[in-house]
Short mmCIF file of C-alpha atoms in Angstrom, two decimals:
data_model
loop_
_atom_site.label_atom_id
_atom_site.label_comp_id
_atom_site.label_asym_id
_atom_site.label_seq_id
_atom_site.Cartn_x
_atom_site.Cartn_y
_atom_site.Cartn_z
CA UNK A 1 0.03 -7.29 -45.66
CA UNK A 2 -0.05 -8.40 -49.52
CA UNK A 3 -3.41 -6.69 -49.79
CA UNK A 4 -1.67 -3.40 -48.28
CA UNK A 5 0.99 -3.46 -50.99
CA UNK A 6 -1.74 -4.28 -53.67
CA UNK A 7 -4.12 -1.33 -52.41
CA UNK A 8 -0.95 0.96 -52.86
CA UNK A 9 -0.15 -0.08 -56.39
CA UNK A 10 -1.52 3.00 -58.14
CA UNK A 11 -0.93 3.96 -61.67
CA UNK A 12 0.25 7.73 -62.38
CA UNK A 13 -2.92 9.01 -64.55
CA UNK A 14 -1.30 10.50 -67.70
CA UNK A 15 -4.35 12.77 -68.50
CA UNK A 16 -3.44 16.59 -68.09
CA UNK A 17 -4.86 18.04 -65.09
CA UNK A 18 -3.96 20.53 -62.56
CA UNK A 19 -5.12 20.94 -58.82
CA UNK A 20 -5.76 24.49 -57.19
CA UNK A 21 -6.57 24.94 -53.52
CA UNK A 22 -7.92 27.98 -51.43
CA UNK A 23 -8.29 27.63 -47.69
CA UNK A 24 -10.16 30.12 -45.32
CA UNK A 25 -12.82 30.91 -47.78
CA UNK A 26 -15.74 33.45 -47.29
CA UNK A 27 -17.36 33.16 -50.71
CA UNK A 28 -20.17 30.68 -51.71
CA UNK A 29 -20.73 29.14 -54.87
CA UNK A 30 -22.26 32.07 -56.52
CA UNK A 31 -19.48 34.00 -56.05
CA UNK A 32 -16.48 31.29 -56.65
CA UNK A 33 -14.81 33.85 -59.39
CA UNK A 34 -13.86 35.68 -56.67
CA UNK A 35 -11.98 32.89 -54.75
CA UNK A 36 -8.19 33.25 -54.88
CA UNK A 37 -6.82 29.70 -55.55
CA UNK A 38 -3.14 30.05 -53.92
CA UNK A 39 -3.48 27.97 -50.94
CA UNK A 40 -1.11 25.01 -50.36
CA UNK A 41 -0.89 21.49 -52.26
CA UNK A 42 -1.27 19.65 -48.98
CA UNK A 43 -4.40 20.14 -47.50
CA UNK A 44 -3.94 17.55 -44.82
CA UNK A 45 -5.00 20.51 -42.13
CA UNK A 46 -5.51 18.88 -38.84
CA UNK A 47 -8.09 20.48 -36.52
CA UNK A 48 -9.24 23.18 -38.95
CA UNK A 49 -12.22 25.50 -38.64
CA UNK A 50 -13.17 27.16 -41.93
CA UNK A 51 -14.13 26.45 -45.62
CA UNK A 52 -11.79 24.75 -48.19
CA UNK A 53 -11.91 24.79 -51.83
CA UNK A 54 -10.40 22.78 -54.61
CA UNK A 55 -10.50 23.87 -58.11
CA UNK A 56 -9.51 20.75 -61.04
CA UNK A 57 -8.64 21.88 -64.58
CA UNK A 58 -8.70 18.55 -66.66
CA UNK A 59 -8.19 18.09 -70.38
CA UNK A 60 -9.42 14.58 -71.66
CA UNK A 61 -7.63 12.25 -74.20
CA UNK A 62 -8.91 11.09 -77.65
CA UNK A 63 -11.50 8.59 -75.91
CA UNK A 64 -14.33 8.82 -73.61
CA UNK A 65 -12.78 8.54 -69.89
CA UNK A 66 -14.01 8.36 -66.12
CA UNK A 67 -12.08 9.65 -63.41
CA UNK A 68 -12.33 9.94 -59.63
CA UNK A 69 -11.07 12.81 -57.61
CA UNK A 70 -10.22 10.94 -54.27
CA UNK A 71 -9.32 12.53 -50.69
CA UNK A 72 -8.34 10.85 -47.45
CA UNK A 73 -10.79 12.70 -45.08
CA UNK A 74 -12.96 10.37 -42.85
CA UNK A 75 -14.38 12.73 -40.70
CA UNK A 76 -16.23 15.46 -42.36
CA UNK A 77 -19.36 14.50 -44.47
CA UNK A 78 -20.39 17.95 -46.17
CA UNK A 79 -18.41 18.01 -49.27
CA UNK A 80 -20.14 19.62 -52.44
CA UNK A 81 -19.07 18.82 -55.96
CA UNK A 82 -19.84 21.45 -58.97
CA UNK A 83 -18.93 21.60 -62.38
CA UNK A 84 -18.44 25.16 -64.27
CA UNK A 85 -20.93 25.86 -66.83
CA UNK A 86 -18.63 28.09 -69.36
CA UNK A 87 -22.10 29.46 -70.99
CA UNK A 88 -23.58 31.18 -68.09
CA UNK A 89 -20.20 31.12 -66.00
CA UNK A 90 -21.71 29.81 -62.84
CA UNK A 91 -21.55 26.43 -60.93
CA UNK A 92 -23.75 23.44 -61.26
CA UNK A 93 -23.80 20.84 -59.07
CA UNK A 94 -22.98 17.34 -60.59
CA UNK A 95 -25.25 15.33 -58.40
CA UNK A 96 -29.14 16.18 -58.82
CA UNK A 97 -31.70 16.15 -56.39
CA UNK A 98 -29.46 14.97 -53.58
CA UNK A 99 -30.73 15.36 -49.53
CA UNK A 100 -27.76 17.19 -48.12
CA UNK A 101 -29.17 16.43 -44.67
CA UNK A 102 -28.58 12.59 -45.14
CA UNK A 103 -25.18 12.71 -47.28
CA UNK A 104 -22.79 14.90 -49.28
CA UNK A 105 -21.89 15.05 -52.93
CA UNK A 106 -19.61 11.97 -53.10
CA UNK A 107 -20.18 9.90 -56.24
CA UNK A 108 -20.13 6.52 -54.36
CA UNK A 109 -21.24 5.69 -50.73
CA UNK A 110 -17.62 5.03 -49.64
CA UNK A 111 -16.10 6.38 -46.48
CA UNK A 112 -13.71 8.64 -47.99
CA UNK A 113 -14.55 11.35 -50.33
CA UNK A 114 -14.89 10.48 -54.14
CA UNK A 115 -15.97 12.53 -56.74
CA UNK A 116 -16.65 10.87 -60.65
CA UNK A 117 -15.86 13.44 -63.57
CA UNK A 118 -16.79 11.86 -66.92
CA UNK A 119 -15.37 13.59 -69.95
CA UNK A 120 -15.88 13.34 -73.69
CA UNK A 121 -12.99 12.97 -76.13
CA UNK A 122 -10.82 16.00 -75.82
CA UNK A 123 -13.28 17.50 -73.38
CA UNK A 124 -12.01 20.30 -71.28
CA UNK A 125 -13.65 20.62 -68.24
CA UNK A 126 -13.19 22.90 -64.65
CA UNK A 127 -14.50 21.57 -61.41
CA UNK A 128 -14.58 22.91 -58.00
CA UNK A 129 -15.09 20.72 -54.68
CA UNK A 130 -15.58 22.51 -51.31
CA UNK A 131 -16.05 21.46 -47.72
CA UNK A 132 -16.17 23.05 -44.64
CA UNK A 133 -15.06 21.80 -41.25
CA UNK A 134 -16.22 23.30 -37.84
CA UNK A 135 -13.00 22.23 -35.89
CA UNK A 136 -12.54 18.50 -36.94
CA UNK A 137 -9.45 17.10 -38.55
CA UNK A 138 -9.48 17.88 -42.31
CA UNK A 139 -7.59 15.81 -44.64
CA UNK A 140 -8.76 17.11 -48.22
CA UNK A 141 -5.42 16.61 -50.06
CA UNK A 142 -6.57 15.64 -53.54
CA UNK A 143 -5.69 12.86 -56.18
CA UNK A 144 -6.91 11.49 -59.55
CA UNK A 145 -7.41 8.00 -60.24
CA UNK A 146 -9.07 6.53 -63.43
CA UNK A 147 -12.39 5.07 -62.54
CA UNK A 148 -11.20 1.23 -63.22
CA UNK A 149 -8.53 1.85 -60.67
CA UNK A 150 -10.52 3.30 -57.97
CA UNK A 151 -12.95 0.30 -58.11
CA UNK A 152 -10.13 -2.06 -57.95
CA UNK A 153 -8.76 -0.20 -54.81
CA UNK A 154 -12.27 -0.38 -53.35
CA UNK A 155 -12.60 -4.09 -53.90
CA UNK A 156 -9.33 -4.50 -52.28
CA UNK A 157 -10.41 -2.56 -49.51
CA UNK A 158 -13.61 -4.50 -48.98
CA UNK A 159 -11.68 -7.87 -49.13
CA UNK A 160 -9.40 -6.64 -46.54
CA UNK A 161 -12.41 -5.26 -44.22
CA UNK A 162 -14.11 -8.77 -44.85
CA UNK A 163 -10.90 -10.45 -43.89
CA UNK A 164 -10.69 -8.18 -40.75
CA UNK A 165 -14.28 -8.70 -39.65
CA UNK A 166 -14.44 -12.27 -40.32
CA UNK A 167 -11.17 -12.60 -38.38
CA UNK A 168 -12.82 -10.88 -35.51
CA UNK A 169 -15.75 -13.38 -35.71
CA UNK A 170 -13.20 -16.41 -35.48
CA UNK A 171 -11.63 -15.00 -32.60
CA UNK A 172 -14.89 -14.14 -30.73
CA UNK A 173 -16.18 -17.49 -31.43
CA UNK A 174 -12.93 -19.01 -30.25
CA UNK A 175 -13.63 -17.11 -26.76
CA UNK A 176 -17.40 -18.38 -26.58
CA UNK A 177 -15.94 -21.71 -26.95
CA UNK A 178 -13.22 -21.07 -24.11
CA UNK A 179 -16.08 -19.81 -22.04
CA UNK A 180 -17.86 -22.88 -22.56
CA UNK A 181 -14.98 -24.57 -21.08
CA UNK A 182 -13.66 -22.39 -18.61
CA UNK A 183 -16.69 -20.50 -17.53
CA UNK A 184 -14.98 -17.44 -16.68
CA UNK A 185 -16.79 -14.00 -16.05
CA UNK A 186 -13.67 -12.29 -17.85
CA UNK A 187 -14.86 -13.61 -20.89
CA UNK A 188 -18.32 -11.33 -20.64
CA UNK A 189 -15.93 -8.35 -20.35
CA UNK A 190 -13.64 -9.47 -23.32
CA UNK A 191 -16.60 -10.06 -25.64
CA UNK A 192 -17.75 -6.48 -24.69
CA UNK A 193 -14.56 -5.22 -25.80
CA UNK A 194 -14.49 -7.00 -29.12
CA UNK A 195 -18.06 -5.97 -30.07
CA UNK A 196 -17.49 -2.46 -28.91
CA UNK A 197 -14.43 -2.35 -30.80
CA UNK A 198 -16.21 -3.30 -34.08
CA UNK A 199 -18.73 -0.80 -33.78
CA UNK A 200 -16.26 1.87 -33.30
CA UNK A 201 -14.72 0.81 -36.49
CA UNK A 202 -17.78 0.61 -38.41
CA UNK A 203 -18.96 4.39 -37.22
CA UNK A 204 -15.38 6.05 -37.43
CA UNK A 205 -14.95 4.65 -41.03
CA UNK A 206 -18.46 6.14 -42.07
CA UNK A 207 -20.34 2.95 -42.79
CA UNK A 208 -23.61 4.36 -41.34
CA UNK A 209 -23.39 7.54 -43.69
CA UNK A 210 -25.91 6.93 -46.33
CA UNK A 211 -28.03 4.63 -44.55
CA UNK A 212 -31.10 6.82 -44.04
CA UNK A 213 -29.87 8.50 -40.99
CA UNK A 214 -29.10 12.04 -40.87
CA UNK A 215 -25.16 13.09 -40.90
CA UNK A 216 -25.79 14.73 -37.56
CA UNK A 217 -26.94 11.68 -35.97
CA UNK A 218 -24.38 9.49 -37.29
CA UNK A 219 -22.20 12.07 -35.70
CA UNK A 220 -23.45 11.68 -32.43
CA UNK A 221 -23.84 8.25 -32.65
CA UNK A 222 -20.08 8.06 -33.34
CA UNK A 223 -19.22 9.75 -30.49
CA UNK A 224 -21.28 7.44 -28.29
CA UNK A 225 -19.62 4.53 -29.87
CA UNK A 226 -16.25 5.89 -28.73
CA UNK A 227 -17.41 6.15 -25.22
CA UNK A 228 -18.43 2.67 -25.02
CA UNK A 229 -15.47 1.32 -26.59
CA UNK A 230 -13.51 3.44 -23.94
CA UNK A 231 -15.58 1.96 -21.18
CA UNK A 232 -15.25 -1.44 -22.64
CA UNK A 233 -11.37 -1.09 -22.48
CA UNK A 234 -11.11 0.27 -18.99
CA UNK A 235 -13.82 -2.43 -17.76
CA UNK A 236 -11.60 -5.38 -19.55
CA UNK A 237 -8.37 -3.96 -18.25
CA UNK A 238 -9.31 -4.04 -14.74
CA UNK A 239 -10.87 -7.37 -14.89
CA UNK A 240 -7.85 -8.86 -16.67
CA UNK A 241 -5.45 -7.09 -14.16
CA UNK A 242 -7.99 -7.75 -10.83
CA UNK A 243 -7.64 -4.36 -9.88
CA UNK A 244 -10.36 -4.70 -7.77
CA UNK A 245 -8.76 -7.30 -5.85
CA UNK A 246 -4.83 -5.76 -5.64
CA UNK A 247 -5.79 -2.10 -5.44
CA UNK A 248 -9.60 -1.71 -4.28
CA UNK A 249 -9.31 2.09 -3.65
CA UNK A 250 -7.58 2.86 -7.07
CA UNK A 251 -10.43 0.98 -8.64
CA UNK A 252 -12.90 2.61 -6.66
CA UNK A 253 -11.57 5.74 -7.77
CA UNK A 254 -11.64 4.75 -11.48
CA UNK A 255 -15.29 3.95 -11.58
CA UNK A 256 -16.02 7.12 -10.09
CA UNK A 257 -14.10 9.04 -12.72
CA UNK A 258 -15.43 6.90 -15.52
CA UNK A 259 -19.17 7.59 -14.46
CA UNK A 260 -18.53 11.51 -14.35
CA UNK A 261 -16.43 11.57 -17.41
CA UNK A 262 -19.08 9.41 -19.50
CA UNK A 263 -22.04 11.30 -17.93
CA UNK A 264 -20.44 14.74 -18.34
CA UNK A 265 -19.54 14.53 -21.93
CA UNK A 266 -22.78 12.67 -22.93
CA UNK A 267 -25.11 15.41 -21.21
CA UNK A 268 -23.25 18.10 -22.79
CA UNK A 269 -23.06 16.41 -26.30
CA UNK A 270 -27.08 15.81 -25.94
CA UNK A 271 -27.76 19.08 -24.27
CA UNK A 272 -26.14 21.05 -27.11
CA UNK A 273 -26.91 18.83 -29.93
CA UNK A 274 -26.44 21.29 -33.02
CA UNK A 275 -23.02 22.62 -31.63
CA UNK A 276 -21.45 20.02 -29.68
CA UNK A 277 -19.75 17.78 -32.18
CA UNK A 278 -17.23 20.20 -33.19
CA UNK A 279 -15.72 20.86 -29.55
CA UNK A 280 -16.20 17.15 -28.95
CA UNK A 281 -13.76 16.06 -31.45
CA UNK A 282 -10.81 17.76 -30.15
CA UNK A 283 -11.91 16.92 -26.75
CA UNK A 284 -12.08 13.17 -27.34
CA UNK A 285 -8.88 13.02 -28.97
CA UNK A 286 -7.49 14.53 -25.42
CA UNK A 287 -9.54 12.35 -23.50
CA UNK A 288 -8.40 9.07 -25.62
CA UNK A 289 -5.02 9.69 -25.03
CA UNK A 290 -5.44 10.17 -21.57
CA UNK A 291 -7.34 6.96 -21.23
CA UNK A 292 -4.05 5.58 -22.70
CA UNK A 293 -2.20 6.88 -20.17
CA UNK A 294 -4.43 5.59 -17.57
CA UNK A 295 -4.39 1.91 -19.00
CA UNK A 296 -0.49 1.99 -18.78
CA UNK A 297 -0.74 3.36 -15.47
CA UNK A 298 -2.90 0.25 -14.55
CA UNK A 299 -0.55 -2.25 -16.05
CA UNK A 300 2.46 -0.63 -14.10
CA UNK A 301 0.66 -0.96 -10.76
CA UNK A 302 -0.28 -4.54 -11.35
CA UNK A 303 3.35 -5.63 -11.71
CA UNK A 304 4.04 -6.45 -8.44
CA UNK A 305 0.83 -8.61 -7.31
CA UNK A 306 -0.21 -9.59 -10.47
CA UNK A 307 2.98 -9.74 -12.55
CA UNK A 308 2.11 -12.54 -15.25
CA UNK A 309 -1.38 -10.79 -15.95
CA UNK A 310 0.58 -7.38 -16.53
CA UNK A 311 3.52 -8.82 -18.76
CA UNK A 312 0.38 -10.66 -20.86
CA UNK A 313 -1.24 -7.27 -21.19
CA UNK A 314 1.76 -5.48 -21.94
CA UNK A 315 2.57 -7.97 -24.82
CA UNK A 316 -0.78 -7.76 -26.51
CA UNK A 317 -1.46 -3.99 -25.82
CA UNK A 318 2.45 -3.33 -27.61
CA UNK A 319 1.47 -4.86 -30.54
CA UNK A 320 -1.55 -2.86 -30.94
CA UNK A 321 0.38 0.65 -30.16
CA UNK A 322 2.99 -0.61 -32.59
CA UNK A 323 0.36 -0.82 -35.67
CA UNK A 324 -1.17 2.26 -34.51
CA UNK A 325 2.27 4.05 -34.55
CA UNK A 326 2.76 2.93 -38.06
CA UNK A 327 -0.63 4.07 -39.34
CA UNK A 328 -0.14 7.50 -37.63
CA UNK A 329 3.21 7.75 -39.18
CA UNK A 330 1.79 6.84 -42.63
CA UNK A 331 -1.21 9.35 -42.40
CA UNK A 332 1.31 12.44 -42.43
CA UNK A 333 3.85 11.10 -44.68
CA UNK A 334 2.74 8.08 -47.19
CA UNK A 335 5.61 6.42 -46.74
CA UNK A 336 4.08 3.05 -46.29
CA UNK A 337 1.70 0.86 -48.45
CA UNK A 338 -2.18 0.82 -48.14
CA UNK A 339 -4.25 2.80 -46.34
CA UNK A 340 -3.18 4.45 -42.75
CA UNK A 341 -6.46 2.84 -41.13
CA UNK A 342 -5.53 -0.68 -42.11
CA UNK A 343 -2.53 -0.74 -39.83
CA UNK A 344 -5.09 0.11 -37.23
CA UNK A 345 -7.11 -2.91 -38.14
CA UNK A 346 -4.04 -5.12 -38.09
CA UNK A 347 -2.99 -4.00 -34.62
CA UNK A 348 -6.44 -4.65 -33.53
CA UNK A 349 -6.36 -8.17 -34.89
CA UNK A 350 -2.91 -9.09 -33.10
CA UNK A 351 -4.16 -7.78 -29.66
CA UNK A 352 -7.45 -9.67 -29.83
CA UNK A 353 -5.48 -12.83 -30.87
CA UNK A 354 -2.99 -12.15 -28.10
CA UNK A 355 -5.55 -11.58 -25.62
CA UNK A 356 -7.54 -14.56 -26.67
CA UNK A 357 -4.14 -16.80 -25.73
CA UNK A 358 -3.33 -15.14 -22.63
CA UNK A 359 -6.52 -15.07 -21.04
CA UNK A 360 -6.90 -18.84 -21.60
CA UNK A 361 -3.27 -19.47 -20.36
CA UNK A 362 -4.30 -17.71 -17.06
CA UNK A 363 -7.45 -19.38 -16.77
CA UNK A 364 -5.58 -22.66 -16.77
CA UNK A 365 -2.91 -21.63 -14.64
CA UNK A 366 -5.52 -20.81 -12.07
CA UNK A 367 -7.22 -23.86 -12.49
CA UNK A 368 -3.95 -25.85 -11.94
CA UNK A 369 -3.11 -23.62 -8.92
CA UNK A 370 -6.46 -24.47 -7.85
CA UNK A 371 -6.57 -28.36 -8.04
CA UNK A 372 -3.08 -28.44 -6.45
CA UNK A 373 -4.79 -26.50 -3.30
CA UNK A 374 -7.71 -28.65 -3.42
CA UNK A 375 -5.03 -31.64 -3.44
CA UNK A 376 -3.33 -30.07 -0.64
CA UNK A 377 -6.32 -29.03 1.47
CA UNK A 378 -7.50 -32.63 1.10
CA UNK A 379 -4.10 -34.08 2.30
CA UNK A 380 -4.44 -31.59 5.05
CA UNK A 381 -7.93 -32.75 6.43
CA UNK A 382 -6.71 -36.42 6.24
CA UNK A 383 -3.69 -35.28 8.49
CA UNK A 384 -5.73 -33.46 10.78
CA UNK A 385 -8.65 -36.02 11.00
CA UNK A 386 -5.60 -38.46 12.17
CA UNK A 387 -4.29 -35.65 14.69
CA UNK A 388 -7.90 -35.45 15.93
CA UNK A 389 -8.40 -39.13 16.48
CA UNK A 390 -4.69 -39.38 18.05
CA UNK A 391 -5.81 -36.37 20.58
CA UNK A 392 -9.38 -38.21 21.57
CA UNK A 393 -7.46 -41.17 22.59
CA UNK A 394 -4.88 -39.28 24.63
CA UNK A 395 -7.45 -37.68 26.37
CA UNK A 396 -10.15 -40.31 26.58
CA UNK A 397 -8.29 -41.82 30.09
CA UNK A 398 -7.50 -38.60 31.81
CA UNK A 399 -10.28 -37.79 34.60
CA UNK A 400 -12.01 -34.89 34.28
CA UNK A 401 -14.07 -33.83 37.02
CA UNK A 402 -16.94 -31.38 35.29
CA UNK A 403 -19.37 -31.78 38.33
CA UNK A 404 -17.08 -29.33 40.42
CA UNK A 405 -18.45 -25.95 40.95
CA UNK A 406 -15.21 -24.24 39.97
CA UNK A 407 -11.69 -24.83 38.88
CA UNK A 408 -8.84 -23.56 40.63
CA UNK A 409 -5.82 -22.21 38.34
CA UNK A 410 -2.53 -21.89 39.97
CA UNK A 411 -0.34 -19.43 37.82
CA UNK A 412 3.33 -18.64 38.79
CA UNK A 413 5.11 -15.77 36.30
CA UNK A 414 8.10 -16.01 38.53
CA UNK A 415 9.79 -19.16 40.40
CA UNK A 416 8.91 -17.21 43.69
CA UNK A 417 5.47 -16.00 43.40
CA UNK A 418 2.26 -17.80 42.68
CA UNK A 419 -1.23 -16.77 42.25
CA UNK A 420 -4.76 -18.72 42.27
CA UNK A 421 -7.70 -17.95 40.31
CA UNK A 422 -11.04 -19.76 40.14
CA UNK A 423 -13.50 -19.96 37.16
CA UNK A 424 -17.07 -21.09 37.41
CA UNK A 425 -18.31 -23.91 35.23
CA UNK A 426 -20.67 -21.29 34.02
CA UNK A 427 -18.00 -18.99 33.20
CA UNK A 428 -15.79 -21.53 31.36
CA UNK A 429 -18.99 -22.42 29.29
CA UNK A 430 -19.31 -18.62 28.20
CA UNK A 431 -15.67 -18.27 27.23
CA UNK A 432 -15.62 -21.87 25.27
CA UNK A 433 -18.96 -20.32 23.20
CA UNK A 434 -16.98 -16.78 22.92
CA UNK A 435 -14.12 -18.75 21.07
CA UNK A 436 -16.14 -20.79 19.13
CA UNK A 437 -18.18 -18.01 17.98
CA UNK A 438 -14.87 -16.08 17.17
CA UNK A 439 -13.03 -19.00 15.09
CA UNK A 440 -16.39 -19.53 13.30
CA UNK A 441 -17.73 -16.00 12.37
CA UNK A 442 -14.45 -14.33 11.37
CA UNK A 443 -12.63 -17.23 9.90
CA UNK A 444 -9.61 -17.24 11.79
CA UNK A 445 -8.86 -20.84 10.57
CA UNK A 446 -7.24 -19.09 7.57
CA UNK A 447 -4.72 -17.00 9.51
CA UNK A 448 -1.62 -19.14 9.92
CA UNK A 449 -0.46 -16.59 12.50
CA UNK A 450 -3.23 -17.02 15.18
CA UNK A 451 -1.68 -17.61 18.82
CA UNK A 452 -3.25 -17.64 22.05
CA UNK A 453 -2.04 -14.21 22.72
CA UNK A 454 -3.71 -12.79 19.49
CA UNK A 455 -7.01 -14.60 20.44
CA UNK A 456 -6.73 -13.16 23.64
CA UNK A 457 -6.34 -9.87 22.32
CA UNK A 458 -9.45 -10.56 19.90
CA UNK A 459 -11.86 -11.32 22.43
CA UNK A 460 -10.57 -9.61 25.29
CA UNK A 461 -9.92 -12.85 27.68
CA UNK A 462 -6.88 -13.54 29.41
CA UNK A 463 -4.78 -15.92 27.78
CA UNK A 464 -4.56 -18.09 30.76
CA UNK A 465 -8.30 -18.39 30.97
CA UNK A 466 -8.37 -19.40 27.42
CA UNK A 467 -5.97 -21.87 27.79
CA UNK A 468 -7.52 -23.25 30.75
CA UNK A 469 -10.76 -23.70 28.59
CA UNK A 470 -8.82 -25.35 25.86
CA UNK A 471 -7.06 -27.87 28.18
CA UNK A 472 -9.99 -28.54 30.70
CA UNK A 473 -13.50 -27.92 29.55
CA UNK A 474 -13.49 -27.27 25.76
CA UNK A 475 -15.21 -29.72 23.41
CA UNK A 476 -11.69 -30.82 21.41
CA UNK A 477 -13.34 -32.89 18.84
CA UNK A 478 -15.68 -30.12 17.98
CA UNK A 479 -13.24 -27.46 17.43
CA UNK A 480 -10.94 -29.97 15.66
CA UNK A 481 -13.68 -30.85 13.41
CA UNK A 482 -14.30 -27.27 12.50
CA UNK A 483 -10.74 -26.69 11.63
CA UNK A 484 -10.27 -29.77 9.64
CA UNK A 485 -13.10 -28.61 7.62
CA UNK A 486 -11.29 -25.27 7.14
CA UNK A 487 -7.67 -26.30 7.50
CA UNK A 488 -4.97 -23.86 7.76
CA UNK A 489 -1.62 -23.98 6.01
CA UNK A 490 0.55 -26.65 7.91
CA UNK A 491 3.37 -24.43 7.89
CA UNK A 492 1.64 -22.63 10.45
CA UNK A 493 0.04 -23.22 13.89
CA UNK A 494 -3.23 -22.20 14.53
CA UNK A 495 -2.58 -22.17 18.66
CA UNK A 496 1.52 -21.68 18.81
CA UNK A 497 2.98 -21.72 21.94
CA UNK A 498 1.85 -18.54 24.06
CA UNK A 499 4.68 -16.29 25.70
CA UNK A 500 2.79 -17.68 29.05
CA UNK A 501 3.94 -21.25 28.93
CA UNK A 502 1.00 -23.20 30.75
CA UNK A 503 1.02 -26.92 32.36
CA UNK A 504 -2.19 -28.76 33.57
CA UNK A 505 -1.80 -30.62 36.64
CA UNK A 506 -4.88 -32.67 38.07
CA UNK A 507 -5.60 -33.74 41.55
CA UNK A 508 -8.82 -34.80 42.82
CA UNK A 509 -11.40 -32.36 41.74
CA UNK A 510 -9.28 -29.51 41.13
CA UNK A 511 -7.09 -28.54 38.55
CA UNK A 512 -3.67 -26.65 38.78
CA UNK A 513 -2.50 -24.60 36.04
CA UNK A 514 1.54 -23.71 36.51
CA UNK A 515 2.95 -21.13 34.19
#
């Protein structure tokens, strides 16, 4: 914040000068004397299509001096800078031999337009600056500063950017260290989000202009970087809030929408390479707002099933939104110190710091819960092993005739009526195999509400037959060992007492089961 105040500490230029403006200009440089300079002082025009001209009349003092005309435009890179030749009454470009396919007439390769004015003692001069916007946001309000002051502003801005990217690098290293310890895949999504944000800032701030790429290619790459950033935001948010587990249908539809949106806009951009940028500028601003709303919806959807993650996300996200709001307010009112884009960067750093902390907290909490559950499972296995031993001892002395061809079951549903059912040994073996297959393949050991009647419904076999097999024929150590390997919660019962109570009576080679 000290840098913000320092960057804003501008001294008022005492040299005599005036700015005049003109908008919706149709004339070119050769007809400059026909331009009517009666436009507004404020040239922050928002989404604007057309030509804008600025006229500077300046009278220097008694010493040789250099000044800089500054503007806040980060988007347009087609400024032209002329000096009036009073002898021929024509405009001469201040910068000679410049390839305008690669850059415009700005004096220094900085993100914002800047034009150097050098004057001899007591020199009077007139300069003209023109630009054309194809529908993008235009912020061309001019201001004048001494060269030394401008260099100081750029120097402080460079220091701020170095601190910004150094902070991101430190946070990235911290997250790499956390990943090496915790081994959670969310760090891949988070790292992608951090890197995409860095590339996004480099493009939006114009750091790649003047690097040897043509202006139109840098414009296209900038919009591709914006889409990559949006993709990284949605992917990280989905992973952090675990939407794939909690809201699988919404997650699937969200992925489809992302593929359609990214594919459609990219295909349109490349298909209409020379004309698509102006339309995309407005569209991407709208889509950016839509994706912000989507993220907010994702947060509120997760409040019930992932309340802790949703609250953590809201805290980190709100830090970013708060500073972005300050930056937007300052860009329109200039009430706050520093550059408006600096507030976006401060918000980004606080958001990344928040997520770095919250991700580690959530993962450690999950590890702690897993450790507690493993201890509980280990205790359950010990108790089930003890139960298995008791059951084996209980049934060890019970005489069972496994050579009989059939088992007779006497089932009574009332006190008056009784019925008898006979199961062959082969049928009992088949039922046993079906039960074990159902338990093992469909993992019913995880269902604490499984009852005899529910199992009967699942395998389409009457409950009393299953009961007979469990009591008479089934290999109890085998099923209990399977359950011990995958124990359910002890708060439930794998086979609670069925609606039809069953009692086994042994008599010779026959067994009677009385309900």
